[in-house]
mmCIF file of C-alpha atoms in Angstrom:
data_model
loop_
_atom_site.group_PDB
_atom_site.id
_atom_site.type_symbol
_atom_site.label_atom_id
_atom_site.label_comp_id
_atom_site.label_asym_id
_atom_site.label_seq_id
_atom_site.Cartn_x
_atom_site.Cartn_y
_atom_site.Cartn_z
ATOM 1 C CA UNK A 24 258.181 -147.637 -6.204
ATOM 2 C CA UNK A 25 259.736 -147.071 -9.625
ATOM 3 C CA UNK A 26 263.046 -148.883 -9.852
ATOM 4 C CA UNK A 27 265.750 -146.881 -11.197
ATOM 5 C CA UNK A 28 266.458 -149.202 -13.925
ATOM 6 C CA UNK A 29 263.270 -148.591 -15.175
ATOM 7 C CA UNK A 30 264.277 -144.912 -15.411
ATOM 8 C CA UNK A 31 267.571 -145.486 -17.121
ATOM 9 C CA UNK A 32 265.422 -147.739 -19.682
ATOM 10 C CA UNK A 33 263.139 -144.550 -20.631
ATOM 11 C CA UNK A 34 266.094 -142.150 -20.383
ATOM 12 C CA UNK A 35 268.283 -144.298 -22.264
ATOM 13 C CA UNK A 36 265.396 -145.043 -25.103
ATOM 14 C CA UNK A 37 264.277 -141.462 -25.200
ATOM 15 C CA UNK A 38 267.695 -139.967 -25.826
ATOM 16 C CA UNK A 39 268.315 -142.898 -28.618
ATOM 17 C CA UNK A 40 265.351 -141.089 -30.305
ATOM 18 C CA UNK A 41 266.309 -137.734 -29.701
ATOM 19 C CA UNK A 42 270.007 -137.786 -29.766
ATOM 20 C CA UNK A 43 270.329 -133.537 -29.400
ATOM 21 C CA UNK A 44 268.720 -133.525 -26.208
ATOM 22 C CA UNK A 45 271.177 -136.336 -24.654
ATOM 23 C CA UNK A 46 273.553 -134.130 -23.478
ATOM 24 C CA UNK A 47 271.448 -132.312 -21.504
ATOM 25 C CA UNK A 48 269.754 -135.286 -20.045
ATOM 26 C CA UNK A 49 273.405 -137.013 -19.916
ATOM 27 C CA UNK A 50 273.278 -136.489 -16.242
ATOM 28 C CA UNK A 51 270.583 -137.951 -14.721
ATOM 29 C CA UNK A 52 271.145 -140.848 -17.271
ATOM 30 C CA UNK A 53 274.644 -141.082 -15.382
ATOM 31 C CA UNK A 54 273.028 -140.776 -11.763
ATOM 32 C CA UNK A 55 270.067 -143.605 -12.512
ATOM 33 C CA UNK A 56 273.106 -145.910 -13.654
ATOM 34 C CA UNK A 57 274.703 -145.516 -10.169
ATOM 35 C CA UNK A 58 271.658 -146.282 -8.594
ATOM 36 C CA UNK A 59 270.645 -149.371 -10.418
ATOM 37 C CA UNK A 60 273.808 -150.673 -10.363
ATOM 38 C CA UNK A 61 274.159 -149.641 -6.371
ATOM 39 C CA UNK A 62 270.622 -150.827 -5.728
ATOM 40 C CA UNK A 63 270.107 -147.603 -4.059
ATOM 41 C CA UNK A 64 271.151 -143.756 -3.731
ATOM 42 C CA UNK A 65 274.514 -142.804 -2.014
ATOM 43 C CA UNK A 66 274.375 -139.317 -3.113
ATOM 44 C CA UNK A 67 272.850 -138.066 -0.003
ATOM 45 C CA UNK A 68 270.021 -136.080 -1.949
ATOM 46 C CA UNK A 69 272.164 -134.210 -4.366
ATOM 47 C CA UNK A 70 270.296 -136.138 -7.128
ATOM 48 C CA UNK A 71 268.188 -134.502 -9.555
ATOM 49 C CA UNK A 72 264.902 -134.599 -9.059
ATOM 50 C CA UNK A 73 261.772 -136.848 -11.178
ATOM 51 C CA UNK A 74 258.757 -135.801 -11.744
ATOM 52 C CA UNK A 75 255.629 -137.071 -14.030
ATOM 53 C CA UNK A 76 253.590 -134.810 -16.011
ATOM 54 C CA UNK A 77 250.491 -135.814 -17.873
ATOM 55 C CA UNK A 78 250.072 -133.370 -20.772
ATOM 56 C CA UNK A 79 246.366 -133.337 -21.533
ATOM 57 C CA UNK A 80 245.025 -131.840 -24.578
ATOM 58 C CA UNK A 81 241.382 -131.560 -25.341
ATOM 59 C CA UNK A 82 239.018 -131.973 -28.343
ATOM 60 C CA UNK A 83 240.086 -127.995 -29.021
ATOM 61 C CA UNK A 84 243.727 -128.382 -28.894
ATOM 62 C CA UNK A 85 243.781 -126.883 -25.452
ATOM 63 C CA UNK A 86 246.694 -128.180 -22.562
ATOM 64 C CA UNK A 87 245.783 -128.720 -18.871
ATOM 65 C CA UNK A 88 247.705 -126.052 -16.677
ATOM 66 C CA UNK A 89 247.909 -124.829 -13.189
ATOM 67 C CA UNK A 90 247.761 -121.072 -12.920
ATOM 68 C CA UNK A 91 249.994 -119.988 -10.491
ATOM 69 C CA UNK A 92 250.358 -116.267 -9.053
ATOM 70 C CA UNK A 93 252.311 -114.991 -12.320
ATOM 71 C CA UNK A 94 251.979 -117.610 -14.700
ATOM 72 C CA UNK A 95 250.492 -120.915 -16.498
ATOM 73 C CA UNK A 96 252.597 -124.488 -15.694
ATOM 74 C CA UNK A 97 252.191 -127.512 -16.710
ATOM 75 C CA UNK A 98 251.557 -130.126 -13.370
ATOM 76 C CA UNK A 99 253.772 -132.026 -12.317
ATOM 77 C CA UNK A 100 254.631 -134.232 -9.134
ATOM 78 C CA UNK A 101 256.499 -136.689 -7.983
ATOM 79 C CA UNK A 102 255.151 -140.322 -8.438
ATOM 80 C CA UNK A 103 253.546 -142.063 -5.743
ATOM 81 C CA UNK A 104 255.630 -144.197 -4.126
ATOM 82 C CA UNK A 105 253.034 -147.279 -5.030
ATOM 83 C CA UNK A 106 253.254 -146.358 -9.082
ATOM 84 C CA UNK A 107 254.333 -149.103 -10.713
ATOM 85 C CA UNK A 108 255.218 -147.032 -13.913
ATOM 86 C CA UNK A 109 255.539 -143.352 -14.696
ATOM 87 C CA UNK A 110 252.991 -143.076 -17.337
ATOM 88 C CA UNK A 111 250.688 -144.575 -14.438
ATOM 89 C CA UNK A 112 251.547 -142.233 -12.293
ATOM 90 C CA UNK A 113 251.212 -139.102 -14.617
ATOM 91 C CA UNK A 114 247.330 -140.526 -15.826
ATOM 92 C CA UNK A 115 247.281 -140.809 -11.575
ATOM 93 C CA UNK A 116 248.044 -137.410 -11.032
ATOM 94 C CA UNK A 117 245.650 -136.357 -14.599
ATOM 95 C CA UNK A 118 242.391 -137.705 -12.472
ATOM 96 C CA UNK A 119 243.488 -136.639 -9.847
ATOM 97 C CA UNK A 120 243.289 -132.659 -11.092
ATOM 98 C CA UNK A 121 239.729 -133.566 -12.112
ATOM 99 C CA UNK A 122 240.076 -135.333 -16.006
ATOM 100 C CA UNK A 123 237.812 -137.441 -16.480
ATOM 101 C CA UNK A 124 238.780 -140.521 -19.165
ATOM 102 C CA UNK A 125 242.002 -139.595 -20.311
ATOM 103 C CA UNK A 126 243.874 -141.821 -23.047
ATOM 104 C CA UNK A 127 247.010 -142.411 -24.190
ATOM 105 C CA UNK A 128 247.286 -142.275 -28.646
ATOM 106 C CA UNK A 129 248.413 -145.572 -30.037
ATOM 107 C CA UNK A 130 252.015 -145.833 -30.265
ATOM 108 C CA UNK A 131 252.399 -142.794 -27.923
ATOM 109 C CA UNK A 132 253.071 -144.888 -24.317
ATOM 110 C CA UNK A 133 256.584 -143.407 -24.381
ATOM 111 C CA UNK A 134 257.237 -139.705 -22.493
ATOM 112 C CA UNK A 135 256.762 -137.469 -25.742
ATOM 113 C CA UNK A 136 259.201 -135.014 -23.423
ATOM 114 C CA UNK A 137 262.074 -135.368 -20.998
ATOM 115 C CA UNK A 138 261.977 -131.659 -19.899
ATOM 116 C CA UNK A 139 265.063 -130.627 -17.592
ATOM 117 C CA UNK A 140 264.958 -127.821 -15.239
ATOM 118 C CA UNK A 141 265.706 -126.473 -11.733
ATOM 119 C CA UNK A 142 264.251 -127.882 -8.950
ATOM 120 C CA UNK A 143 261.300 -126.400 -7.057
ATOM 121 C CA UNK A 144 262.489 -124.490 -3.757
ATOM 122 C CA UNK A 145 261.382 -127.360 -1.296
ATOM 123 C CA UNK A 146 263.565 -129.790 -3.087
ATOM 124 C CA UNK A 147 266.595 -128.461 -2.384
ATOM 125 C CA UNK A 148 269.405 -127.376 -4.837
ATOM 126 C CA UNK A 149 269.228 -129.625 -7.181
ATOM 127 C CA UNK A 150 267.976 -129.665 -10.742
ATOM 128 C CA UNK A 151 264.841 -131.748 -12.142
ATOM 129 C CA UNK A 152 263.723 -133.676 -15.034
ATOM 130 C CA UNK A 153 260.306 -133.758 -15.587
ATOM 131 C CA UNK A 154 258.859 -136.873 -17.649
ATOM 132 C CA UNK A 155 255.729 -135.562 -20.138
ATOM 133 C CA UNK A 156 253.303 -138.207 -21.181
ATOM 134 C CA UNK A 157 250.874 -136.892 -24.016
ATOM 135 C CA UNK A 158 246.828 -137.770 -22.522
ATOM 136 C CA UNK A 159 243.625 -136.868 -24.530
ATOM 137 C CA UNK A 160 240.868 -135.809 -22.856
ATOM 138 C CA UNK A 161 237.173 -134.333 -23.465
ATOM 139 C CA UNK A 162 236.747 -130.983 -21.541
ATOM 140 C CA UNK A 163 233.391 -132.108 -21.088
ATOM 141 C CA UNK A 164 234.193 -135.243 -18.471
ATOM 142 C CA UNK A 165 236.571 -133.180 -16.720
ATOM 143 C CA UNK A 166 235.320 -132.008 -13.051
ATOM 144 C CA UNK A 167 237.106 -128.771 -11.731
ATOM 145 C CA UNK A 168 236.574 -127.730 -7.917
ATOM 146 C CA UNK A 169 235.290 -124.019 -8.548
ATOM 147 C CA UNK A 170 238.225 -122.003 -7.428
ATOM 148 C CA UNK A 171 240.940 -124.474 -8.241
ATOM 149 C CA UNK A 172 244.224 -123.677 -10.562
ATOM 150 C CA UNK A 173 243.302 -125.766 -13.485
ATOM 151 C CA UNK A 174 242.669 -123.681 -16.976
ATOM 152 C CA UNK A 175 242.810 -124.882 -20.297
ATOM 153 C CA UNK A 176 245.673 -122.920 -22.103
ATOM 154 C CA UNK A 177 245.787 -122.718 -26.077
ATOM 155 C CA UNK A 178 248.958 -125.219 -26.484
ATOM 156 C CA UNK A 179 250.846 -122.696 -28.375
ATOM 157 C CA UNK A 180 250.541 -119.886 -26.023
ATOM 158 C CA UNK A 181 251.869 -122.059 -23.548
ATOM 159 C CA UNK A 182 254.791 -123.487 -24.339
ATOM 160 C CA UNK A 183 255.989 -123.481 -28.454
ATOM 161 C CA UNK A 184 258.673 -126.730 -28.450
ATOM 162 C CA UNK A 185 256.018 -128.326 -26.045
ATOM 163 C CA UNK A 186 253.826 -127.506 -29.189
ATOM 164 C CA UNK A 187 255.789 -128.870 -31.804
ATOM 165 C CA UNK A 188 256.266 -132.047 -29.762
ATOM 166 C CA UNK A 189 252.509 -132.538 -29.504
ATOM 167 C CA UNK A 190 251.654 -131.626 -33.155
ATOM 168 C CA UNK A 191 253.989 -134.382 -34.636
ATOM 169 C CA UNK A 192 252.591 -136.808 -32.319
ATOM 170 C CA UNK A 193 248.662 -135.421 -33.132
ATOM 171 C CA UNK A 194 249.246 -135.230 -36.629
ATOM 172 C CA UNK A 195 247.847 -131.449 -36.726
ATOM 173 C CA UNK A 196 249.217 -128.086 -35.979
ATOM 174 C CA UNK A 197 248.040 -127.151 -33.115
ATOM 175 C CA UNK A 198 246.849 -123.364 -32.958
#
């Protein structure tokens, strides 16, 4: 299990680099610091809510989404309770979905996106922060079960600040 220090470090790093996006993440920084400091959760599942999401673009500049009934979302889950990191478990939940020999850029280990949000309906009333790690990945050696959700998406035509985020770290403009 991940400690929640560990999550306070990569908040706490991330929002040092991106200082407009601390306020919104200000609370879950605030609720990890109770729980390291605690050693544990007292909130009695009020908490928001992690979740790891591998962002996998291919050789064509293409992301990795689910399709759901009425739209395209990026996957996400919660980590395993045996991940020792969260960019482990977001390349865990990447195979997982079928990619095969995904890798992280050099100097891109860091989430490239803290993405806050509301939780999903099973969760409970609470909001969520999903961590995005940035994976590479050849649509070739990925393995789809016919019928599953996974589609490759243009990037843009997903999700445009998700875009902008991946071209700075790519070093292209993504179409």
């Amino acid at each position: 299990m991940i400690p929640a220090a560990e999550a306070a470090r990569i908040v706490s790093a991330y929002t040092h680099r991106r200082p407009a996006e601390a306020l919104a993440l200000a609370p879950l920084w605030q609720t990890l610091g109770q729980h390291a400091r605690a050693g544990g959760c007292a909130h009695r599942g009020t908490c928001p809510v992690l979740k790891v999401s591998p962002v996998v673009v291919d050789e064509r500049g293409r992301v990795l989404m689910l399709q759901g009934r009425t739209r395209v979302r990026l996957p996400e889950a919660a980590p395993l309770p045996e991940s020792d990191s969260f960019a482990e478990a977001a390349v865990t939940l990447a195979r997982a979905l079928g990619v095969g020999q995904p890798w992280m850029l050099p100097g891109v280990q860091d989430p490239i996106l803290l993405d806050p949000g509301r939780a999903d309906p099973e969760d409970g009333l609470r909001s969520k922060v999903a961590i995005r790690y940035l994976y590479r990945a050849h649509s070739d050696l990925c393995a789809f079960v016919a019928g599953a959700p996974q589609v490759w998406v243009p990037l843009r035509a997903a999700d445009h600040r998700l875009a902008d985020r991946v071209s700075s770290f790519l070093g292209e403009r993504v179409a």
